[in-house]
JSON list of C-alpha atoms in Angstrom, two decimals:
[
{"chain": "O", "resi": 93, "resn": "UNK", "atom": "CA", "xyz": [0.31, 6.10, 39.31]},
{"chain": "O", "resi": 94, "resn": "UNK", "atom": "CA", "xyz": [4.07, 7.12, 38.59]},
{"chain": "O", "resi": 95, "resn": "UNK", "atom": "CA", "xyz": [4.70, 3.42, 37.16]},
{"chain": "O", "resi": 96, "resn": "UNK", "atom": "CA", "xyz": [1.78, 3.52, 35.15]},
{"chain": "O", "resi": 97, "resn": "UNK", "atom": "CA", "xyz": [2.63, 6.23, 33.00]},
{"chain": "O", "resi": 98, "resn": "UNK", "atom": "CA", "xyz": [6.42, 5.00, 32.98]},
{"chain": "O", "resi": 99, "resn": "UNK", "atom": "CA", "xyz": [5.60, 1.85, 31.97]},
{"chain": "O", "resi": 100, "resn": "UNK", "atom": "CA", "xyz": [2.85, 3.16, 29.44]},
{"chain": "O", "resi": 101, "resn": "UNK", "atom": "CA", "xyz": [5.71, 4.32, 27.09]},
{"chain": "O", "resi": 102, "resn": "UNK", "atom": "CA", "xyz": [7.47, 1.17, 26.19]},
{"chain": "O", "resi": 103, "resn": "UNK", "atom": "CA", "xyz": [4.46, -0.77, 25.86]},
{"chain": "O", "resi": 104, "resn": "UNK", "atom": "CA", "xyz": [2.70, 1.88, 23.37]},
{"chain": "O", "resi": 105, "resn": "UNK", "atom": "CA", "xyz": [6.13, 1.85, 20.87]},
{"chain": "O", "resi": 106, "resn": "UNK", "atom": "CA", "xyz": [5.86, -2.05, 21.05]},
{"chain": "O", "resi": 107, "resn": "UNK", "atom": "CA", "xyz": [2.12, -1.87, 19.82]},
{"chain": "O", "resi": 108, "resn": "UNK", "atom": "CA", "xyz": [3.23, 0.49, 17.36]},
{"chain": "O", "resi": 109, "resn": "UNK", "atom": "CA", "xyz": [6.36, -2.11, 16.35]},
{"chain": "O", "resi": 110, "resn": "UNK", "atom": "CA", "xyz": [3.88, -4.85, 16.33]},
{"chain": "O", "resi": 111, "resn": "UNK", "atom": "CA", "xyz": [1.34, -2.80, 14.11]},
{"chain": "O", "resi": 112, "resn": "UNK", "atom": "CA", "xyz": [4.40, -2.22, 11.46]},
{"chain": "O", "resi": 113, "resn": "UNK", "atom": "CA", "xyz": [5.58, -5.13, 11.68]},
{"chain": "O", "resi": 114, "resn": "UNK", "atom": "CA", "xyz": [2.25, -6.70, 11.25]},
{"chain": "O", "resi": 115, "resn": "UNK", "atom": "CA", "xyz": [1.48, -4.28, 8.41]},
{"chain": "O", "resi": 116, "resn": "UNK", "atom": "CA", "xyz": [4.92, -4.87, 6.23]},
{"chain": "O", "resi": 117, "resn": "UNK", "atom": "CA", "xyz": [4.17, -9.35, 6.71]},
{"chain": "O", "resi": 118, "resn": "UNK", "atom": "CA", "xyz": [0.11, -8.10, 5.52]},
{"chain": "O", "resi": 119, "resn": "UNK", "atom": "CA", "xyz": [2.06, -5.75, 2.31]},
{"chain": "O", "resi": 120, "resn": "UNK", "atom": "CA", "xyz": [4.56, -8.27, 1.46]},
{"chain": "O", "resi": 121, "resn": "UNK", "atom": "CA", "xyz": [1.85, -11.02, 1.46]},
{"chain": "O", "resi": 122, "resn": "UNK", "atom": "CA", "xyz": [-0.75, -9.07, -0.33]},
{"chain": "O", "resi": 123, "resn": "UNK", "atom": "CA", "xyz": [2.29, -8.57, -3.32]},
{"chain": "O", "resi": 124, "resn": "UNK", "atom": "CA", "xyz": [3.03, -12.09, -3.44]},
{"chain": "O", "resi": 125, "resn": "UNK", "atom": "CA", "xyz": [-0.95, -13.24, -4.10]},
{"chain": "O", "resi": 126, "resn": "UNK", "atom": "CA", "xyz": [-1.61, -13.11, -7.92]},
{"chain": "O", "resi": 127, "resn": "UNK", "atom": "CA", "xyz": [-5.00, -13.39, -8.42]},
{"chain": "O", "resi": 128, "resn": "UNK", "atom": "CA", "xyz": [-6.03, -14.25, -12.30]},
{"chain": "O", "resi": 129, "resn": "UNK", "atom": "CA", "xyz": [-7.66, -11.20, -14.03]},
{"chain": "O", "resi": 130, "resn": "UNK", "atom": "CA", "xyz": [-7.96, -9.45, -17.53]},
{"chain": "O", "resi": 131, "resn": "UNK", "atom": "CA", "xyz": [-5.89, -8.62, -19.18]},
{"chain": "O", "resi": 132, "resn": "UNK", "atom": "CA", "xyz": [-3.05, -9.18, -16.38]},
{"chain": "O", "resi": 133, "resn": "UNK", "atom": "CA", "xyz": [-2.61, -11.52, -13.05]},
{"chain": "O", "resi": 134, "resn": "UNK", "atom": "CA", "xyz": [-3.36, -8.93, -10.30]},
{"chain": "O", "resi": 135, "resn": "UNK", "atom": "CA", "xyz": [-1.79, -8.55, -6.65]},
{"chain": "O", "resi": 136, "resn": "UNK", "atom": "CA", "xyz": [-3.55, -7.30, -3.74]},
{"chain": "O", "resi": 137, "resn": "UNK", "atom": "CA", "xyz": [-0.96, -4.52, -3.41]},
{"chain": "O", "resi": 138, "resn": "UNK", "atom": "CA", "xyz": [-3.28, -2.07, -3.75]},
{"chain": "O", "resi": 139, "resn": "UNK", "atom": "CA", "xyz": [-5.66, -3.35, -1.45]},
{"chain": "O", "resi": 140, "resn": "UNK", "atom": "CA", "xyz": [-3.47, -3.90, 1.58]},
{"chain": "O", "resi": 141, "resn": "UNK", "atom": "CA", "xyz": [-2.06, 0.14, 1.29]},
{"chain": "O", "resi": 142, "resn": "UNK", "atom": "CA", "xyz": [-5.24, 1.48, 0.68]},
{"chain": "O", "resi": 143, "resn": "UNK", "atom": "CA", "xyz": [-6.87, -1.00, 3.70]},
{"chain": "O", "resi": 144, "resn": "UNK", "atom": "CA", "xyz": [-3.48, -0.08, 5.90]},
{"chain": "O", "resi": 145, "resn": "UNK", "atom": "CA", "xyz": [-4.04, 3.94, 5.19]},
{"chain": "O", "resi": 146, "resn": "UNK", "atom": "CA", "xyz": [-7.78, 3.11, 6.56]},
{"chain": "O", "resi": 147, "resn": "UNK", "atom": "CA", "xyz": [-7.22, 0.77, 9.47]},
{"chain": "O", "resi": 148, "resn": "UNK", "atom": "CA", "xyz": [-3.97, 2.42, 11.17]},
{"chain": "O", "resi": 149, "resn": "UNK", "atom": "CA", "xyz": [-4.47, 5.95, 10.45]},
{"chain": "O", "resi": 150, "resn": "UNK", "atom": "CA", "xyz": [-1.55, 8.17, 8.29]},
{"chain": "O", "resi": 151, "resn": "UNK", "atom": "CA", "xyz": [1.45, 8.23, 10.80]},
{"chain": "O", "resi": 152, "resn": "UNK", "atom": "CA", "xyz": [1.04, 4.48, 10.89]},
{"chain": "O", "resi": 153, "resn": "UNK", "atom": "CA", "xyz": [0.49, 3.55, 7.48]},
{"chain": "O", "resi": 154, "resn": "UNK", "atom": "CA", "xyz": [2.96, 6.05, 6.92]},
{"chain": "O", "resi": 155, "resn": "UNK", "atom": "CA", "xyz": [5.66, 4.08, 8.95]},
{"chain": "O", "resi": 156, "resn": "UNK", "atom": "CA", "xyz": [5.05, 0.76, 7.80]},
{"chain": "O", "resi": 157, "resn": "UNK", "atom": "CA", "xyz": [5.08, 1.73, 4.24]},
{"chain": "O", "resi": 158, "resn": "UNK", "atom": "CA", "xyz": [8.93, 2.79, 5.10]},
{"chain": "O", "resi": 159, "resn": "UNK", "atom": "CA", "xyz": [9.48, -0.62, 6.99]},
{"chain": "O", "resi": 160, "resn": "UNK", "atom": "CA", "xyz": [8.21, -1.95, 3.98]},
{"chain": "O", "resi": 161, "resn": "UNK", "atom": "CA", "xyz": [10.36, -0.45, 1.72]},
{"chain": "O", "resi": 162, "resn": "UNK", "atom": "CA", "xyz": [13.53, -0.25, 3.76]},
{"chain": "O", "resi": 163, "resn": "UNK", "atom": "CA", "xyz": [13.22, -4.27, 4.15]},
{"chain": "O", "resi": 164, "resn": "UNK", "atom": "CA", "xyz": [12.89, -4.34, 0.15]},
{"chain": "O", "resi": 165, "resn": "UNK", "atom": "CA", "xyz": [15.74, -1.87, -0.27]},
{"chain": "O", "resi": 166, "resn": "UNK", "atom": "CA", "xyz": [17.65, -4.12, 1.82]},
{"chain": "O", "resi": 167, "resn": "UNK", "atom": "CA", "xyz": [17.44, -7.01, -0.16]},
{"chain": "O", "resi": 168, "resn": "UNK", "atom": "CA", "xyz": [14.32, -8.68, 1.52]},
{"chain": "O", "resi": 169, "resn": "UNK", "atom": "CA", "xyz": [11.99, -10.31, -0.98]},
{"chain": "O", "resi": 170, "resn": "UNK", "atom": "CA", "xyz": [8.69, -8.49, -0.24]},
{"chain": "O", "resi": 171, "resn": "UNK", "atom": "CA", "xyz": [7.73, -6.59, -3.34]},
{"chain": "O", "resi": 172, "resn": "UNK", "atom": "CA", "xyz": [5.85, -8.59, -6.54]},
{"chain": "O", "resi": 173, "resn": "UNK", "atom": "CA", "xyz": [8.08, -10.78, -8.54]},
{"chain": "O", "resi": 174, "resn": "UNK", "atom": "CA", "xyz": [10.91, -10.99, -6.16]},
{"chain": "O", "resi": 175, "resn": "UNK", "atom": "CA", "xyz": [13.34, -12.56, -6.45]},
{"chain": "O", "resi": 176, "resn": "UNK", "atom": "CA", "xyz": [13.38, -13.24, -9.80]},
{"chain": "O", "resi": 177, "resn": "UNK", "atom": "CA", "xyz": [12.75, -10.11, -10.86]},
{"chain": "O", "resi": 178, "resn": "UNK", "atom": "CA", "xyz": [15.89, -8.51, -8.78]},
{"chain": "O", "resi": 179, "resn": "UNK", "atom": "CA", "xyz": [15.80, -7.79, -5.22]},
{"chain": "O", "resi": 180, "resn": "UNK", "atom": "CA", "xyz": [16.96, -4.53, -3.18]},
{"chain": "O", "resi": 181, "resn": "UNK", "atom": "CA", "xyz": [17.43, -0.65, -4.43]},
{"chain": "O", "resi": 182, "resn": "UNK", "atom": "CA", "xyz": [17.97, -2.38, -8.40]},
{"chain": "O", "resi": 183, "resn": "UNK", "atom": "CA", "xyz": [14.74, -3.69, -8.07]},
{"chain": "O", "resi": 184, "resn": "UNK", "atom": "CA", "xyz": [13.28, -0.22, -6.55]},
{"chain": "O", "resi": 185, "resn": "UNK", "atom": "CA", "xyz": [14.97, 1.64, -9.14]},
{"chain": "O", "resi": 186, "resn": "UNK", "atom": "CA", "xyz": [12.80, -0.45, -11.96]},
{"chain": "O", "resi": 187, "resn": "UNK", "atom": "CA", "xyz": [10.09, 0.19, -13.85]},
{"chain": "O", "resi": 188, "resn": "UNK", "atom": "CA", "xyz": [8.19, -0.31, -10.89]},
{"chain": "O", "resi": 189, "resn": "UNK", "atom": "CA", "xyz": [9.70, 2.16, -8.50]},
{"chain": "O", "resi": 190, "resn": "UNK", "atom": "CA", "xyz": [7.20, 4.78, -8.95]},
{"chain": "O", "resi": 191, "resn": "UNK", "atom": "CA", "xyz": [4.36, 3.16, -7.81]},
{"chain": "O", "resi": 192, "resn": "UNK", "atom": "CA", "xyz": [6.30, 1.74, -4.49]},
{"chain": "O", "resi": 193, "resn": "UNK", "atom": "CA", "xyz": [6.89, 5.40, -3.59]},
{"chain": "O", "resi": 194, "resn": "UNK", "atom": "CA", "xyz": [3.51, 6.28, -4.64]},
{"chain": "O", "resi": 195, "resn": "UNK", "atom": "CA", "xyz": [1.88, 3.97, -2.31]},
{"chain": "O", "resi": 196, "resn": "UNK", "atom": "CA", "xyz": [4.05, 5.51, 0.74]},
{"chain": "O", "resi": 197, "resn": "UNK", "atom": "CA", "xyz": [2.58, 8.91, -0.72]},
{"chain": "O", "resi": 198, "resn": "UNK", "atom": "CA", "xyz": [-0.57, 7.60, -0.50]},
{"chain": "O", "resi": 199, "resn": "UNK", "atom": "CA", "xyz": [-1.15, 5.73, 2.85]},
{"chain": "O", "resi": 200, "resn": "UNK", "atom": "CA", "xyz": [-0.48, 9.43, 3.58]},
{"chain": "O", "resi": 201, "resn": "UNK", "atom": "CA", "xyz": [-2.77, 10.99, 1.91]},
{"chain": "O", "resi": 202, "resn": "UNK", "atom": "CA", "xyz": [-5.49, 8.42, 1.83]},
{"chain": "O", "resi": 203, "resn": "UNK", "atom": "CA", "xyz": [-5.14, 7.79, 5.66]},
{"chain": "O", "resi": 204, "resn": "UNK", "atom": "CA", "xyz": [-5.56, 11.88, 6.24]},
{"chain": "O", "resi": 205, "resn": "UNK", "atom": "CA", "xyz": [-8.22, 11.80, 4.45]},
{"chain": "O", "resi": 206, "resn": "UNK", "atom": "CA", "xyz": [-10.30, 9.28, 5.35]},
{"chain": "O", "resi": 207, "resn": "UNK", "atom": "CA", "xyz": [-9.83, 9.94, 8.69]},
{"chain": "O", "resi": 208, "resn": "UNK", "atom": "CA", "xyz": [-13.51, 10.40, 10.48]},
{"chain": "O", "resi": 209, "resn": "UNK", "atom": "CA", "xyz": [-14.93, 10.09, 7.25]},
{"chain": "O", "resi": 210, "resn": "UNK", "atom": "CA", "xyz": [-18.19, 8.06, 5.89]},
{"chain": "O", "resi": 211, "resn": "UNK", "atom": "CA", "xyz": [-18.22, 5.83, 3.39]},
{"chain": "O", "resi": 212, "resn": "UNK", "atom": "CA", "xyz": [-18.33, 7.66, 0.22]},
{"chain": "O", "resi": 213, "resn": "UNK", "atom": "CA", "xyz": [-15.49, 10.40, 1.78]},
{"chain": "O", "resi": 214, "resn": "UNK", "atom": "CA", "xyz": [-13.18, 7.03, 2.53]},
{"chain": "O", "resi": 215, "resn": "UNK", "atom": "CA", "xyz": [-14.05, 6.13, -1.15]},
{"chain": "O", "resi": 216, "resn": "UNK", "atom": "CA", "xyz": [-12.66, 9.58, -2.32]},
{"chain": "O", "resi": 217, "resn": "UNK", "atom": "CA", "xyz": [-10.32, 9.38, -0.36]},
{"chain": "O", "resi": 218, "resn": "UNK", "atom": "CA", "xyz": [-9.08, 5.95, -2.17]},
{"chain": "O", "resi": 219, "resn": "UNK", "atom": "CA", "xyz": [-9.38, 7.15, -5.14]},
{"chain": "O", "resi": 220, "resn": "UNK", "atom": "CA", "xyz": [-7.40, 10.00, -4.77]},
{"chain": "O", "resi": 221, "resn": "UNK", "atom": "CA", "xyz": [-4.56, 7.63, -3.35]},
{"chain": "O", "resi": 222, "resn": "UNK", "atom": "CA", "xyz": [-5.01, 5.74, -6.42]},
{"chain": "O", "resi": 223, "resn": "UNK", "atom": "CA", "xyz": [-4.29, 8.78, -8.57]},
{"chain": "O", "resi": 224, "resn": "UNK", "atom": "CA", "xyz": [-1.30, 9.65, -6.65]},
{"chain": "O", "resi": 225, "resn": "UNK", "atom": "CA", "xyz": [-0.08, 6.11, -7.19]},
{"chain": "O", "resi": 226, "resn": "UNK", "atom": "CA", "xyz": [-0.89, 5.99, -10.73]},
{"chain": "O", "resi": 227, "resn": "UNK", "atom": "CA", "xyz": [0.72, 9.54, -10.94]},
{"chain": "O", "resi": 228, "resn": "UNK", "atom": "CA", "xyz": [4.25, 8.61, -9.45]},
{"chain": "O", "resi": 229, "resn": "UNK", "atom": "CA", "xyz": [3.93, 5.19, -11.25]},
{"chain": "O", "resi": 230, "resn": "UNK", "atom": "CA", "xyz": [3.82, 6.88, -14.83]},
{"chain": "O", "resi": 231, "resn": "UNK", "atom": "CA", "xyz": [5.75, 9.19, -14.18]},
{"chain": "O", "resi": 232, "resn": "UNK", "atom": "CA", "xyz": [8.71, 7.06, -13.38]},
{"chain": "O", "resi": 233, "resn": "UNK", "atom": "CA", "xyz": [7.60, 3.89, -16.07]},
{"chain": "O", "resi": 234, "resn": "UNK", "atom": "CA", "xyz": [8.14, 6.97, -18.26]},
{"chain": "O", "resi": 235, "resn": "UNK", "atom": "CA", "xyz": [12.01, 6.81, -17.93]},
{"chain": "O", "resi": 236, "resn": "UNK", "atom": "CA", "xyz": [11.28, 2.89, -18.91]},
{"chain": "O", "resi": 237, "resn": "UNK", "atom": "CA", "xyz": [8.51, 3.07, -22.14]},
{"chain": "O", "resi": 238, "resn": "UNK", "atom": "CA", "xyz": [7.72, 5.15, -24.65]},
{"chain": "O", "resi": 239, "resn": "UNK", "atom": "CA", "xyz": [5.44, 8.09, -24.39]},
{"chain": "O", "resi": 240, "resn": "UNK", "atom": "CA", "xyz": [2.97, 6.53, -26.97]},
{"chain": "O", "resi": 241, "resn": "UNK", "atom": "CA", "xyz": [2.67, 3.06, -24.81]},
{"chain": "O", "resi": 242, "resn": "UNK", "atom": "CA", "xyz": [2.94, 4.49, -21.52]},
{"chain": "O", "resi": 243, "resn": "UNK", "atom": "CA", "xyz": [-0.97, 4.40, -20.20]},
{"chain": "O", "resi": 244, "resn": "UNK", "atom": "CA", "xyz": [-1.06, 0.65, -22.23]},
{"chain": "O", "resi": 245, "resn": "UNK", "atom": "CA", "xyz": [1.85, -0.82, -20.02]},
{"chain": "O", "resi": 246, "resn": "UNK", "atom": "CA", "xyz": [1.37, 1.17, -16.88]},
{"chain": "O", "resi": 247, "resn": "UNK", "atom": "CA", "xyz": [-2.40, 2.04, -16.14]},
{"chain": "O", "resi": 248, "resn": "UNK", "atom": "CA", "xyz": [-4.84, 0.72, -18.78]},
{"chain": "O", "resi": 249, "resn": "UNK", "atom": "CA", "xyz": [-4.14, -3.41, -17.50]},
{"chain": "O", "resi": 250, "resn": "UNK", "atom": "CA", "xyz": [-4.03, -2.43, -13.81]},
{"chain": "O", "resi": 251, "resn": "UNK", "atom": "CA", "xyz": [-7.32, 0.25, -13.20]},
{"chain": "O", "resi": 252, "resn": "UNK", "atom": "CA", "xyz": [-9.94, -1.89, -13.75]},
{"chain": "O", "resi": 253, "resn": "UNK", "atom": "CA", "xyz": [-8.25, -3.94, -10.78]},
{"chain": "O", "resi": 254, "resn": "UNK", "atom": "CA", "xyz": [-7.21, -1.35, -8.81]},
{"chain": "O", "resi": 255, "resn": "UNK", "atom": "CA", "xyz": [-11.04, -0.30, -8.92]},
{"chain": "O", "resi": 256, "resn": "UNK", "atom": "CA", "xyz": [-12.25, -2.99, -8.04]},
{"chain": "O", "resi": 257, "resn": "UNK", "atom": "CA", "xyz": [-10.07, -3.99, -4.99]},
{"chain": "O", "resi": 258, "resn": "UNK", "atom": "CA", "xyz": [-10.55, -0.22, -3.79]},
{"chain": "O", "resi": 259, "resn": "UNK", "atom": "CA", "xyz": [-14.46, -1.56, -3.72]},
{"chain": "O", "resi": 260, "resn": "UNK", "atom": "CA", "xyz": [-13.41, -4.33, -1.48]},
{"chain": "O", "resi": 261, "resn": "UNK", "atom": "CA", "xyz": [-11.56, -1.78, 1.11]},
{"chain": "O", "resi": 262, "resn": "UNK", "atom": "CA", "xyz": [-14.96, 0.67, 0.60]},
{"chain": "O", "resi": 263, "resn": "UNK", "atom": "CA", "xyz": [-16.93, -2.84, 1.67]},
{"chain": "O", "resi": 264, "resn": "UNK", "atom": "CA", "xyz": [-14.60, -4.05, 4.75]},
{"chain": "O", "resi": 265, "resn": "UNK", "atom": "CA", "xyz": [-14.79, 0.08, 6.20]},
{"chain": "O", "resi": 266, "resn": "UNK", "atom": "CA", "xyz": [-17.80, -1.33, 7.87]},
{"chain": "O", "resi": 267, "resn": "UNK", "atom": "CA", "xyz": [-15.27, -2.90, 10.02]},
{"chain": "O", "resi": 268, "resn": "UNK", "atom": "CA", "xyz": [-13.12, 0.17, 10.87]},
{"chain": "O", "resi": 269, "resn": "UNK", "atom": "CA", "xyz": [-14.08, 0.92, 14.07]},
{"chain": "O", "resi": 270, "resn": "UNK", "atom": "CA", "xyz": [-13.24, -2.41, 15.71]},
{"chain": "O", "resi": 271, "resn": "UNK", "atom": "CA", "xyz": [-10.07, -2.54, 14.26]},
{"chain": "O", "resi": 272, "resn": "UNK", "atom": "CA", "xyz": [-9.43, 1.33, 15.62]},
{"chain": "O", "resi": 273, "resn": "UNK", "atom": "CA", "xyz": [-10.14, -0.11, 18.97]},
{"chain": "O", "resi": 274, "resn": "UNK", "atom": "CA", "xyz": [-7.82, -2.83, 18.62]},
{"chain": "O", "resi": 275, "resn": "UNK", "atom": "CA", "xyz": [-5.07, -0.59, 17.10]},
{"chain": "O", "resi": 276, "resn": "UNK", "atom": "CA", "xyz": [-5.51, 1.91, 19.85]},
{"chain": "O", "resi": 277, "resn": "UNK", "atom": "CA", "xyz": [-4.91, -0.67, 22.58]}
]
C-alpha cells in the first residue's frame, strides 16, 4: 500500500507536466491559426484560454498560461505574429502585452467560475474572462494609441470574434466531463 501512495506522487506531477505542456503546444497553436474574418484575420487565442480555463480547472489553466508565457518571454515563438513581429519580453512589452496577461488573469477567473457550473453559468463565466482580457488589453494598448482610437484598434475588430469563438467553447462544454475524467487520471 506504502508504494502506492509513494509512487502516486511522481506520477500525478508528470500528468500535471504533461497537461501544461500539452496546454502551452494547444495555446501556441491556437495563436498561430488565422482564420479570415471581418474586419481582421482572427486567431483562436481566445478560444484555446477560455476552452483551457474550462477543461483543466483554474490552478491548471493557471499554470500553463505561465508556461506559456515564460516560453514566449524566453524567446520561444508561441504568441501571434512571431517572429516577425519580435520575439521574447520586447514582444510582451508591445501593444499586445495586455491582453497576454489578461488571458493568465482570466483562465483564473473563468476556470473558478465555471467550475460545477451549467451551461449558461460557464457562458458568464466566459464572458467575464473576456472582459478582463479586453480590460488589461486596453488598458495597456493605451500606452500605444490614442485615447480617441483606442476601442477602434483594440476591441471594436476583435469582439465580434471573440464572441463568437466563446460560442464554440459554450458548444464543446457538452464535452467537459470526459475530458475531467481524463485530466483527473
Amino acid at each position: 500500500m506504502t508504494a502506492l501512495v509513494v509512487g502516486a506522487a511522481p506520477l500525478r506531477a508528470a500528468r500535471i507536466l504533461a497537461v501544461i505542456l500539452s496546454g502551452t503546444l494547444l495555446l501556441t497553436l491556437a495563436a498561430k491559426i488565422q482564420i479570415p474574418f471581418w474586419p481582421v484575420p482572427m486567431t483562436l487565442h481566445t478560444l484555446a484560454v477560455m476552452a483551457l480555463a474550462l477543461a483543466a480547472g483554474p490552478r491548471l489553466a493557471v499554470a500553463t498560461l505561465l508556461g506559456y508565457l515564460a516560453a514566449g518571454a524566453a524567446g520561444f515563438p508561441v504568441f501571434s505574429g512571431t517572429p516577425e513581429r519580435g520575439l521574447g519580453l520586447a514582444y510582451m512589452a508591445g501593444p499586445t502585452g495586455g491582453y497576454l496577461a489578461g488571458y493568465l488573469i482570466a483562465a483564473g477567473l473563468v476556470g473558478a467560475l465555471a467550475a460545477g457550473r451549467g451551461l449558461l453559468g460557464r457562458v458568464a463565466a466566459m464572458l467575464a474572462g473576456l472582459t478582463v482580457i479586453y480590460a488589461h488589453g486596453l488598458a495597456w494598448l493605451a500606452l500605444f494609441v490614442p485615447a480617441d482610437r483606442l476601442l477602434a484598434v483594440g476591441l471594436a475588430p476583435f469582439l465580434l470574434g471573440d464572441l463568437v469563438k466563446v460560442g464554440l467553447a459554450a458548444a464543446g462544454a457538452s464535452a467537459l466531463p470526459a475530458l475531467r475524467r481524463a485530466v483527473a487520471r
